[in-house]
Amino acid sequence: MIEDSALFADLYELTMAQAFFQQGMFAQATYSLFTRQYPPNRAFLVAAGLEDVLDYLENLCFSPASLDYLRSIGIFDNNFLEYLKDLRFTGSVRAIPEGRLFFTDEPVLEVTAPIIEAQLAETFIINQINFQSLLTTKAARCVLAASGCSLADFGSRRTHGIDAALKMARCGYIAGFESTSNVLASQRYGIPPSGTMAHSFISSFVAEIDAFRAYAASFPDRAILLLDTYDTIQGAYNAVTVAKEMEADGHKLVGVRLDSGDFADLSKQVRRTLDEADLRYVKVVASGGLDEYEIDTLLRAHAPIDIFGVGTKVGVSADAPWSDMAYKLVVYDGRPVMKLSPEKVSLPGAKQAFRLYDPNGKFSQDIIAPSDENPPEGEALLQTVILGGRRTAPSPRLDVIRGRLTDDLQCLDDSHKGLYNPPHYPVAISANLQQLTLQVRSTIQEDLG
C-alpha cells in the first residue's frame, strides 16, 4: 500500500466531499463499477485488483501530514479537514471475486457507504481494478494462445513503474503463467521465480562456450543458455557441447533460449540440432516481443517452442492499454439515480449479475438485475467482501484465484475466446431493471421540464 494512500484521489473527489459535508449530505450511497465497451478483439474480461482495493478501504485514513498538505492548498475549510481527521471507511462492498470472468455493463464491484466515503474511493478503485483486469485478460489470452505450452513473465523492465511490474507478475500467475523473472514479486506473492542470462553475460567472456560453461558450473540443475548473442545456430552447437559435458557430470541442461530472429525457422533448426545430439529433454524457450498474436502465429507454424517468455507487450497490454471502466453513483439516500449522457448512460440502482448455465455446464447467458432480484437457477456473481468497513473473510490464496479463472474459461464457449473479433457473450438486462431504468429516466426528464 502506498504511503498516504487517502491522497491518491483526483482533486474533485475532495472538493465534492467538502461540498457534501457543508450541505450535510451523509446519507448512504451506492456506486457501481463497470466497463462500457470491450477493448479491441476482446469478448471477456477477468476480474482482478480487488485485494488492493480491500486493503485500501480497510486502511483508509488521512494522516497528519496529508491533512497538513490539504490545509496548505488553501481551498479546504478547517471544519471539513477536522472531519477528515477521523474519517474511516464504514461501508460495505460487493464484488465479483478475482479470477472470475465478467462482461461489459456488468457491475464488477459495488460500494455502499456514506456518500463521502464512497466518493473518495473512486480514483483508487478504478486505477487498480481497471489496470489489473486489463493485464490479467491480456495474460489469459496468451495462455489460451499457447495451447498448453508454458509461459513466464519477463515484463518487469518495461512495465510502467515498479507497482505495475509487481501487478503484472501477479496477474500473469492468476492467468496461468508458471513463473516470473521479478524476484520481489516472487517473494511477495509466492510465485516461482525463473530466469536465464543476458547477452552481456555472454559477451563478457572471450568465447561464447566459456560463458556457457561458467553458467552451467554455477547452476548445473537449472541452466538455460542464451543462443543468439552472435550466431544462433553456432550457439546451439556450443550448447550441445556443454550439455554433453553436463551429462558426463550427472546433470542435465534445462533449456536454450531464442531472443531474436525468425523464431519459427530458428526454433526448428535448434530443435533438430538438439534432437540429433539425443538431447530431446532440452527445452526451447523463446522471448522478445511476444504476446498472444505472435504465440498463435508461431504455434500455427508448428514452431517447436516449449516455453514462451512474455514481457513488454503483455506488461503494458500493448494492443489494449486502456478501457472505459467507470464508477458511477446509482443510489443516494434510497433514491435510484442514473446518468443520461449520450453513449454514457448508466443503469440505476444497486445491481447483481446472475450467470446462467446450459445443461452441459457451459455459460449460456448473464443477466443484470436489481440486487434484490433472484432469477431462477442463476448464480449470483457479486459477493459481499466488506461489511461495516471490515473484510468478511480472509484473503484467498493466489492458486485459488488462479483456479477460478481456469474453471471459468473452461465454461466459456470457445467462440468467445478467439483472438480476432470474437462474438460477444450474451448479457441481458432483466425486466425489473428495464422497468426501473424507464422510471428513473422519466422522473429525471420530468424534473428537467
Short mmCIF file of C-alpha atoms in Angstrom, two decimals:
data_model
loop_
_atom_site.label_atom_id
_atom_site.label_comp_id
_atom_site.label_asym_id
_atom_site.label_seq_id
_atom_site.Cartn_x
_atom_site.Cartn_y
_atom_site.Cartn_z
CA MET A 1 0.00 0.00 0.00
CA ILE A 2 1.37 3.40 -0.94
CA GLU A 3 2.06 5.92 1.82
CA ASP A 4 -0.76 8.45 2.39
CA SER A 5 -2.99 6.49 0.02
CA ALA A 6 -6.00 8.59 1.03
CA LEU A 7 -4.47 11.37 -1.09
CA PHE A 8 -4.43 9.07 -4.11
CA ALA A 9 -7.54 10.78 -5.38
CA ASP A 10 -8.42 13.25 -8.07
CA LEU A 11 -8.86 16.70 -6.57
CA TYR A 12 -12.53 16.75 -7.44
CA GLU A 13 -13.15 13.81 -5.11
CA LEU A 14 -12.10 16.05 -2.24
CA THR A 15 -13.83 19.19 -3.44
CA MET A 16 -17.08 17.26 -3.88
CA ALA A 17 -16.58 15.73 -0.45
CA GLN A 18 -16.30 19.17 1.11
CA ALA A 19 -19.46 20.32 -0.66
CA PHE A 20 -21.28 17.18 0.56
CA PHE A 21 -20.01 17.91 4.08
CA GLN A 22 -21.14 21.51 4.06
CA GLN A 23 -24.56 20.53 2.70
CA GLY A 24 -24.99 17.93 5.42
CA MET A 25 -25.08 15.09 2.92
CA PHE A 26 -24.02 11.98 4.81
CA ALA A 27 -26.67 9.51 3.63
CA GLN A 28 -25.83 6.10 2.21
CA ALA A 29 -24.84 5.97 -1.45
CA THR A 30 -24.15 3.09 -3.81
CA TYR A 31 -21.57 3.36 -6.57
CA SER A 32 -21.25 0.77 -9.32
CA LEU A 33 -18.04 -0.11 -11.19
CA PHE A 34 -18.43 -1.44 -14.72
CA THR A 35 -16.91 -1.39 -18.21
CA ARG A 36 -18.93 0.10 -21.03
CA GLN A 37 -17.16 -1.48 -24.01
CA TYR A 38 -14.67 -4.24 -24.65
CA PRO A 39 -11.15 -3.32 -25.70
CA PRO A 40 -10.32 -4.43 -29.27
CA ASN A 41 -10.57 -8.16 -30.01
CA ARG A 42 -11.90 -8.99 -26.53
CA ALA A 43 -15.13 -10.76 -25.65
CA PHE A 44 -14.41 -11.36 -21.97
CA LEU A 45 -12.65 -9.64 -19.08
CA VAL A 46 -11.03 -11.09 -15.97
CA ALA A 47 -11.73 -9.56 -12.57
CA ALA A 48 -8.52 -8.59 -10.78
CA GLY A 49 -7.25 -5.93 -8.39
CA LEU A 50 -9.85 -6.49 -5.66
CA GLU A 51 -7.27 -7.38 -3.00
CA ASP A 52 -5.62 -3.97 -3.31
CA VAL A 53 -9.00 -2.25 -3.10
CA LEU A 54 -9.90 -4.12 0.08
CA ASP A 55 -6.56 -3.24 1.67
CA TYR A 56 -7.08 0.39 0.73
CA LEU A 57 -10.60 0.62 2.13
CA GLU A 58 -9.76 -1.15 5.37
CA ASN A 59 -6.87 1.23 5.99
CA LEU A 60 -8.40 4.42 4.61
CA CYS A 61 -7.41 7.39 6.75
CA PHE A 62 -5.84 10.83 6.41
CA SER A 63 -2.50 11.14 8.18
CA PRO A 64 -1.48 14.39 9.91
CA ALA A 65 0.92 15.01 7.01
CA SER A 66 -1.90 14.52 4.49
CA LEU A 67 -4.13 16.96 6.33
CA ASP A 68 -1.31 19.49 6.60
CA TYR A 69 -0.86 19.30 2.85
CA LEU A 70 -4.57 19.75 2.15
CA ARG A 71 -4.55 22.74 4.51
CA SER A 72 -1.60 24.23 2.64
CA ILE A 73 -3.52 24.22 -0.65
CA GLY A 74 -5.75 26.88 0.80
CA ILE A 75 -9.07 25.73 -0.66
CA PHE A 76 -10.44 23.50 2.10
CA ASP A 77 -12.46 24.53 5.13
CA ASN A 78 -10.96 23.76 8.57
CA ASN A 79 -14.17 22.08 9.74
CA PHE A 80 -14.01 19.75 6.75
CA LEU A 81 -10.37 18.92 7.46
CA GLU A 82 -11.28 18.14 11.06
CA TYR A 83 -13.95 15.79 9.72
CA LEU A 84 -11.38 14.05 7.52
CA LYS A 85 -9.11 13.51 10.53
CA ASP A 86 -11.48 10.88 11.89
CA LEU A 87 -12.78 9.53 8.59
CA ARG A 88 -12.66 5.75 8.12
CA PHE A 89 -14.43 3.51 5.65
CA THR A 90 -17.53 2.12 7.36
CA GLY A 91 -19.47 0.81 4.40
CA SER A 92 -19.93 -2.44 2.51
CA VAL A 93 -18.56 -3.79 -0.76
CA ARG A 94 -19.96 -6.46 -3.04
CA ALA A 95 -17.69 -7.64 -5.82
CA ILE A 96 -17.10 -10.33 -8.40
CA PRO A 97 -14.22 -12.36 -6.95
CA GLU A 98 -10.79 -12.09 -8.53
CA GLY A 99 -10.25 -14.62 -11.28
CA ARG A 100 -13.90 -14.73 -12.38
CA LEU A 101 -14.89 -13.66 -15.89
CA PHE A 102 -17.12 -10.64 -16.33
CA PHE A 103 -18.59 -8.84 -19.30
CA THR A 104 -19.49 -5.31 -20.38
CA ASP A 105 -22.11 -3.34 -18.42
CA GLU A 106 -21.99 -5.84 -15.54
CA PRO A 107 -21.11 -4.41 -12.13
CA VAL A 108 -17.75 -5.88 -11.18
CA LEU A 109 -17.94 -4.08 -7.82
CA GLU A 110 -20.46 -2.02 -5.87
CA VAL A 111 -19.67 0.17 -2.87
CA THR A 112 -22.37 1.22 -0.40
CA ALA A 113 -21.32 3.73 2.25
CA PRO A 114 -21.91 7.29 3.42
CA ILE A 115 -21.51 9.29 0.23
CA ILE A 116 -18.25 11.00 1.18
CA GLU A 117 -16.54 7.68 1.97
CA ALA A 118 -17.76 6.06 -1.24
CA GLN A 119 -16.90 9.06 -3.42
CA LEU A 120 -13.35 9.43 -2.11
CA ALA A 121 -12.55 5.83 -3.10
CA GLU A 122 -13.31 6.31 -6.80
CA THR A 123 -9.83 7.06 -8.14
CA PHE A 124 -8.10 4.21 -6.34
CA ILE A 125 -10.77 1.66 -7.19
CA ILE A 126 -10.78 2.41 -10.90
CA ASN A 127 -6.98 2.61 -11.01
CA GLN A 128 -6.44 -0.82 -9.50
CA ILE A 129 -9.28 -2.87 -10.94
CA ASN A 130 -9.14 -1.36 -14.43
CA PHE A 131 -5.38 -1.89 -14.77
CA GLN A 132 -5.16 -5.33 -13.23
CA SER A 133 -8.20 -6.61 -15.09
CA LEU A 134 -6.65 -5.47 -18.37
CA LEU A 135 -3.36 -7.21 -17.57
CA THR A 136 -5.00 -10.44 -16.43
CA THR A 137 -7.21 -10.50 -19.51
CA LYS A 138 -4.19 -9.98 -21.78
CA ALA A 139 -2.25 -12.68 -19.95
CA ALA A 140 -5.18 -15.11 -20.12
CA ARG A 141 -5.33 -14.61 -23.88
CA CYS A 142 -1.64 -15.56 -24.05
CA VAL A 143 -2.33 -18.72 -22.06
CA LEU A 144 -5.17 -19.63 -24.42
CA ALA A 145 -2.96 -18.98 -27.47
CA ALA A 146 -0.12 -21.07 -26.01
CA SER A 147 -2.30 -24.20 -26.03
CA GLY A 148 -0.55 -25.91 -23.13
CA CYS A 149 2.95 -24.51 -23.59
CA SER A 150 4.45 -22.87 -20.51
CA LEU A 151 4.60 -19.10 -20.08
CA ALA A 152 6.84 -16.95 -17.92
CA ASP A 153 6.50 -13.28 -17.02
CA PHE A 154 9.53 -11.34 -18.29
CA GLY A 155 7.82 -7.95 -18.22
CA SER A 156 9.37 -6.05 -15.31
CA ARG A 157 11.79 -3.87 -17.27
CA ARG A 158 9.30 -2.11 -19.48
CA THR A 159 6.12 -2.00 -17.45
CA HIS A 160 5.11 1.46 -16.33
CA GLY A 161 6.78 1.53 -12.94
CA ILE A 162 7.55 -0.77 -10.04
CA ASP A 163 3.95 -1.27 -8.91
CA ALA A 164 2.90 -2.14 -12.46
CA ALA A 165 5.68 -4.73 -12.72
CA LEU A 166 4.60 -6.38 -9.46
CA LYS A 167 0.97 -6.40 -10.52
CA MET A 168 1.90 -7.87 -13.91
CA ALA A 169 3.61 -10.80 -12.23
CA ARG A 170 0.57 -11.43 -10.02
CA CYS A 171 -1.90 -11.02 -12.88
CA GLY A 172 0.14 -13.32 -15.10
CA TYR A 173 0.17 -16.02 -12.45
CA ILE A 174 -3.60 -15.75 -11.99
CA ALA A 175 -3.96 -16.14 -15.76
CA GLY A 176 -1.88 -19.32 -15.81
CA PHE A 177 1.76 -18.24 -16.17
CA GLU A 178 4.09 -20.60 -14.36
CA SER A 179 6.75 -18.16 -13.16
CA THR A 180 8.08 -14.61 -13.10
CA SER A 181 11.53 -13.10 -13.54
CA ASN A 182 10.66 -10.46 -10.92
CA VAL A 183 12.28 -11.59 -7.67
CA LEU A 184 10.33 -9.16 -5.47
CA ALA A 185 7.05 -10.36 -6.98
CA SER A 186 8.17 -13.94 -6.40
CA GLN A 187 8.84 -13.20 -2.75
CA ARG A 188 5.70 -11.13 -2.23
CA TYR A 189 3.18 -13.38 -3.95
CA GLY A 190 4.79 -16.81 -3.71
CA ILE A 191 5.21 -17.15 -7.48
CA PRO A 192 8.03 -19.45 -8.69
CA PRO A 193 10.99 -17.38 -9.94
CA SER A 194 12.59 -18.03 -13.32
CA GLY A 195 15.37 -16.56 -15.37
CA THR A 196 18.23 -17.32 -17.71
CA MET A 197 21.08 -14.95 -18.61
CA ALA A 198 21.63 -11.72 -20.53
CA HIS A 199 23.65 -11.12 -23.68
CA SER A 200 26.07 -9.12 -21.54
CA PHE A 201 26.98 -12.30 -19.69
CA ILE A 202 27.93 -13.97 -22.96
CA SER A 203 29.88 -11.01 -24.33
CA SER A 204 31.84 -10.56 -21.10
CA PHE A 205 33.67 -13.81 -21.92
CA VAL A 206 36.16 -14.13 -24.77
CA ALA A 207 34.33 -17.16 -26.15
CA GLU A 208 30.63 -17.95 -26.04
CA ILE A 209 31.24 -21.53 -25.00
CA ASP A 210 33.23 -20.34 -21.99
CA ALA A 211 30.22 -18.28 -20.89
CA PHE A 212 28.00 -21.34 -21.27
CA ARG A 213 30.39 -23.46 -19.23
CA ALA A 214 30.67 -20.86 -16.48
CA TYR A 215 26.92 -20.55 -16.14
CA ALA A 216 26.40 -24.31 -16.19
CA ALA A 217 29.02 -24.67 -13.47
CA SER A 218 27.16 -22.19 -11.25
CA PHE A 219 23.71 -23.61 -11.96
CA PRO A 220 24.15 -27.23 -13.00
CA ASP A 221 20.49 -28.12 -12.43
CA ARG A 222 18.74 -25.02 -13.81
CA ALA A 223 20.85 -23.72 -16.66
CA ILE A 224 19.15 -22.22 -19.72
CA LEU A 225 21.64 -20.96 -22.30
CA LEU A 226 21.02 -17.89 -24.47
CA LEU A 227 21.88 -18.71 -28.08
CA ASP A 228 21.57 -15.55 -30.17
CA THR A 229 24.31 -13.21 -28.96
CA TYR A 230 26.39 -13.91 -32.08
CA ASP A 231 25.04 -16.70 -34.28
CA THR A 232 22.05 -18.72 -33.10
CA ILE A 233 22.91 -21.98 -34.87
CA GLN A 234 26.54 -21.90 -33.75
CA GLY A 235 25.22 -21.12 -30.29
CA ALA A 236 23.10 -24.26 -30.47
CA TYR A 237 26.17 -26.37 -31.30
CA ASN A 238 28.02 -24.81 -28.36
CA ALA A 239 25.04 -25.59 -26.14
CA VAL A 240 25.14 -29.22 -27.31
CA THR A 241 28.82 -29.45 -26.33
CA VAL A 242 28.13 -28.03 -22.86
CA ALA A 243 25.06 -30.23 -22.43
CA LYS A 244 27.13 -33.33 -23.10
CA GLU A 245 29.74 -32.17 -20.60
CA MET A 246 26.96 -31.67 -18.06
CA GLU A 247 25.63 -35.17 -18.71
CA ALA A 248 29.08 -36.56 -18.00
CA ASP A 249 28.93 -34.83 -14.61
CA GLY A 250 25.46 -36.18 -13.84
CA HIS A 251 23.47 -33.06 -14.73
CA LYS A 252 21.11 -32.02 -17.48
CA LEU A 253 20.80 -28.78 -19.41
CA VAL A 254 17.29 -27.42 -18.84
CA GLY A 255 16.91 -25.38 -21.99
CA VAL A 256 18.15 -22.95 -24.60
CA ARG A 257 16.66 -19.53 -25.29
CA LEU A 258 15.99 -17.64 -28.50
CA ASP A 259 15.57 -13.90 -28.12
CA SER A 260 15.65 -12.57 -31.70
CA GLY A 261 15.30 -13.53 -35.33
CA ASP A 262 12.78 -15.73 -37.09
CA PHE A 263 11.56 -17.79 -34.16
CA ALA A 264 9.66 -20.27 -36.32
CA ASP A 265 12.65 -21.14 -38.51
CA LEU A 266 15.31 -20.90 -35.81
CA SER A 267 13.39 -22.99 -33.31
CA LYS A 268 13.07 -25.78 -35.87
CA GLN A 269 16.80 -25.70 -36.64
CA VAL A 270 17.73 -25.60 -32.96
CA ARG A 271 15.31 -28.38 -32.10
CA ARG A 272 16.76 -30.53 -34.86
CA THR A 273 20.31 -29.86 -33.62
CA LEU A 274 19.36 -30.87 -30.09
CA ASP A 275 17.48 -33.96 -31.16
CA GLU A 276 20.31 -35.16 -33.37
CA ALA A 277 22.52 -34.99 -30.30
CA ASP A 278 19.99 -37.04 -28.33
CA LEU A 279 19.08 -34.01 -26.20
CA ARG A 280 15.33 -34.25 -26.64
CA TYR A 281 14.82 -33.31 -23.00
CA VAL A 282 16.33 -29.84 -23.51
CA LYS A 283 13.54 -27.29 -23.85
CA VAL A 284 13.41 -24.44 -26.34
CA VAL A 285 12.49 -21.08 -24.83
CA ALA A 286 11.50 -18.03 -26.89
CA SER A 287 11.35 -14.44 -25.66
CA GLY A 288 11.33 -10.98 -27.18
CA GLY A 289 8.29 -9.00 -28.29
CA LEU A 290 5.82 -11.83 -27.83
CA ASP A 291 2.13 -11.75 -26.96
CA GLU A 292 -0.91 -13.85 -27.84
CA TYR A 293 -0.84 -12.89 -31.52
CA GLU A 294 2.81 -13.87 -32.07
CA ILE A 295 2.41 -17.03 -29.97
CA ASP A 296 -0.59 -18.08 -32.03
CA THR A 297 1.28 -17.44 -35.29
CA LEU A 298 4.29 -19.45 -34.14
CA LEU A 299 2.30 -22.45 -33.00
CA ARG A 300 0.27 -22.44 -36.21
CA ALA A 301 3.65 -22.63 -37.99
CA HIS A 302 4.47 -25.67 -35.80
CA ALA A 303 7.40 -23.93 -34.13
CA PRO A 304 8.78 -26.43 -31.57
CA ILE A 305 8.84 -23.95 -28.69
CA ASP A 306 8.20 -25.28 -25.19
CA ILE A 307 8.24 -22.09 -23.10
CA PHE A 308 7.33 -18.52 -24.01
CA GLY A 309 8.79 -15.64 -22.04
CA VAL A 310 6.45 -12.68 -22.48
CA GLY A 311 7.30 -9.18 -21.43
CA THR A 312 6.68 -5.71 -22.81
CA LYS A 313 3.55 -6.25 -24.90
CA VAL A 314 1.78 -8.13 -22.12
CA GLY A 315 3.06 -5.97 -19.26
CA VAL A 316 1.51 -2.87 -20.83
CA SER A 317 -1.38 -4.68 -22.56
CA ALA A 318 0.04 -3.15 -25.72
CA ASP A 319 -2.86 -3.68 -28.09
CA ALA A 320 -5.43 -2.58 -25.50
CA PRO A 321 -3.74 -0.41 -22.84
CA TRP A 322 -6.94 1.21 -21.60
CA SER A 323 -10.63 0.62 -21.10
CA ASP A 324 -13.55 2.88 -20.28
CA MET A 325 -14.21 1.43 -16.84
CA ALA A 326 -16.46 3.77 -14.85
CA TYR A 327 -17.55 4.19 -11.22
CA LYS A 328 -21.00 5.77 -11.12
CA LEU A 329 -23.46 6.76 -8.42
CA VAL A 330 -26.56 4.56 -8.76
CA VAL A 331 -28.35 5.17 -5.43
CA TYR A 332 -28.36 8.09 -2.99
CA ASP A 333 -30.39 8.12 0.22
CA GLY A 334 -32.62 5.32 -1.08
CA ARG A 335 -33.26 7.07 -4.42
CA PRO A 336 -32.05 5.27 -7.58
CA VAL A 337 -30.16 7.61 -9.91
CA MET A 338 -28.63 7.32 -13.36
CA LYS A 339 -26.63 9.23 -15.93
CA LEU A 340 -28.22 10.15 -19.27
CA SER A 341 -25.17 11.49 -21.14
CA PRO A 342 -25.09 10.30 -24.78
CA GLU A 343 -23.19 6.98 -25.10
CA LYS A 344 -22.54 7.04 -21.33
CA VAL A 345 -25.92 6.08 -19.92
CA SER A 346 -25.66 4.20 -16.62
CA LEU A 347 -28.13 1.72 -15.14
CA PRO A 348 -29.79 2.87 -11.90
CA GLY A 349 -29.99 1.11 -8.57
CA ALA A 350 -27.88 -1.45 -6.75
CA LYS A 351 -27.47 -4.45 -9.00
CA GLN A 352 -26.49 -8.08 -9.16
CA ALA A 353 -25.12 -10.07 -12.08
CA PHE A 354 -26.51 -13.57 -12.49
CA ARG A 355 -24.87 -16.28 -14.56
CA LEU A 356 -26.90 -19.00 -16.22
CA TYR A 357 -25.53 -22.36 -17.40
CA ASP A 358 -26.65 -24.74 -20.11
CA PRO A 359 -27.20 -28.49 -19.47
CA ASN A 360 -23.53 -29.15 -20.30
CA GLY A 361 -22.28 -26.78 -17.61
CA LYS A 362 -21.28 -24.04 -20.08
CA PHE A 363 -22.12 -20.39 -19.57
CA SER A 364 -25.29 -19.61 -21.52
CA GLN A 365 -26.14 -16.04 -20.53
CA ASP A 366 -25.61 -13.38 -17.86
CA ILE A 367 -28.44 -11.23 -16.55
CA ILE A 368 -28.02 -7.83 -14.89
CA ALA A 369 -30.82 -7.32 -12.40
CA PRO A 370 -31.69 -5.31 -9.28
CA SER A 371 -29.70 -6.59 -6.32
CA ASP A 372 -32.80 -7.99 -4.61
CA GLU A 373 -33.93 -9.96 -7.66
CA ASN A 374 -33.30 -13.68 -7.84
CA PRO A 375 -33.69 -15.18 -11.31
CA PRO A 376 -34.35 -18.92 -11.15
CA GLU A 377 -31.20 -21.06 -11.36
CA GLY A 378 -28.93 -18.03 -11.74
CA GLU A 379 -25.56 -17.87 -9.98
CA ALA A 380 -25.16 -14.53 -8.18
CA LEU A 381 -21.68 -13.26 -9.10
CA LEU A 382 -21.21 -10.34 -6.71
CA GLN A 383 -20.31 -11.43 -3.20
CA THR A 384 -20.14 -9.35 -0.02
CA VAL A 385 -16.44 -8.85 0.70
CA ILE A 386 -16.59 -5.91 3.14
CA LEU A 387 -19.27 -5.28 5.75
CA GLY A 388 -19.11 -2.48 8.28
CA GLY A 389 -15.74 -1.45 6.90
CA ARG A 390 -14.07 -4.82 7.52
CA ARG A 391 -13.43 -7.86 5.35
CA THR A 392 -15.91 -10.67 5.62
CA ALA A 393 -13.32 -13.40 5.01
CA PRO A 394 -9.54 -13.88 4.83
CA SER A 395 -7.83 -13.24 1.51
CA PRO A 396 -7.91 -16.29 -0.79
CA ARG A 397 -4.65 -17.91 -1.82
CA LEU A 398 -3.36 -16.95 -5.25
CA ASP A 399 -3.74 -20.50 -6.50
CA VAL A 400 -7.44 -20.41 -5.55
CA ILE A 401 -7.90 -17.25 -7.65
CA ARG A 402 -5.95 -18.91 -10.46
CA GLY A 403 -8.26 -21.94 -10.25
CA ARG A 404 -11.35 -19.74 -10.55
CA LEU A 405 -10.14 -18.41 -13.87
CA THR A 406 -9.25 -21.86 -15.14
CA ASP A 407 -12.74 -23.09 -14.28
CA ASP A 408 -14.50 -20.08 -15.83
CA LEU A 409 -12.55 -20.32 -19.07
CA GLN A 410 -13.47 -23.98 -19.35
CA CYS A 411 -17.13 -22.99 -19.02
CA LEU A 412 -16.93 -20.23 -21.63
CA ASP A 413 -17.68 -21.27 -25.19
CA ASP A 414 -14.56 -21.33 -27.36
CA SER A 415 -16.06 -18.86 -29.80
CA HIS A 416 -15.75 -16.09 -27.21
CA LYS A 417 -12.04 -16.85 -26.64
CA GLY A 418 -10.94 -16.08 -30.19
CA LEU A 419 -8.06 -13.66 -30.71
CA TYR A 420 -9.67 -11.69 -33.52
CA ASN A 421 -13.12 -10.08 -33.27
CA PRO A 422 -14.78 -12.85 -31.24
CA PRO A 423 -18.58 -12.68 -30.88
CA HIS A 424 -19.77 -11.11 -27.65
CA TYR A 425 -21.19 -13.26 -24.89
CA PRO A 426 -24.92 -12.58 -24.31
CA VAL A 427 -25.67 -10.25 -21.39
CA ALA A 428 -29.30 -9.30 -20.79
CA ILE A 429 -30.99 -6.72 -18.58
CA SER A 430 -33.84 -8.14 -16.50
CA ALA A 431 -37.38 -6.88 -16.99
CA ASN A 432 -37.36 -5.37 -13.50
CA LEU A 433 -34.18 -3.42 -14.19
CA GLN A 434 -35.52 -2.25 -17.54
CA GLN A 435 -38.65 -1.00 -15.79
CA LEU A 436 -36.63 0.77 -13.09
CA THR A 437 -34.45 2.40 -15.77
CA LEU A 438 -37.51 3.73 -17.60
CA GLN A 439 -38.99 5.05 -14.35
CA VAL A 440 -35.82 6.86 -13.30
CA ARG A 441 -35.28 8.26 -16.79
CA SER A 442 -38.86 9.55 -16.87
CA THR A 443 -38.51 11.18 -13.45
CA ILE A 444 -35.31 12.94 -14.48
CA GLN A 445 -36.85 14.18 -17.73
CA GLU A 446 -39.90 15.48 -15.87
CA ASP A 447 -37.67 17.35 -13.42
CA LEU A 448 -35.81 18.88 -16.34
CA GLY A 449 -39.09 20.16 -17.67
#
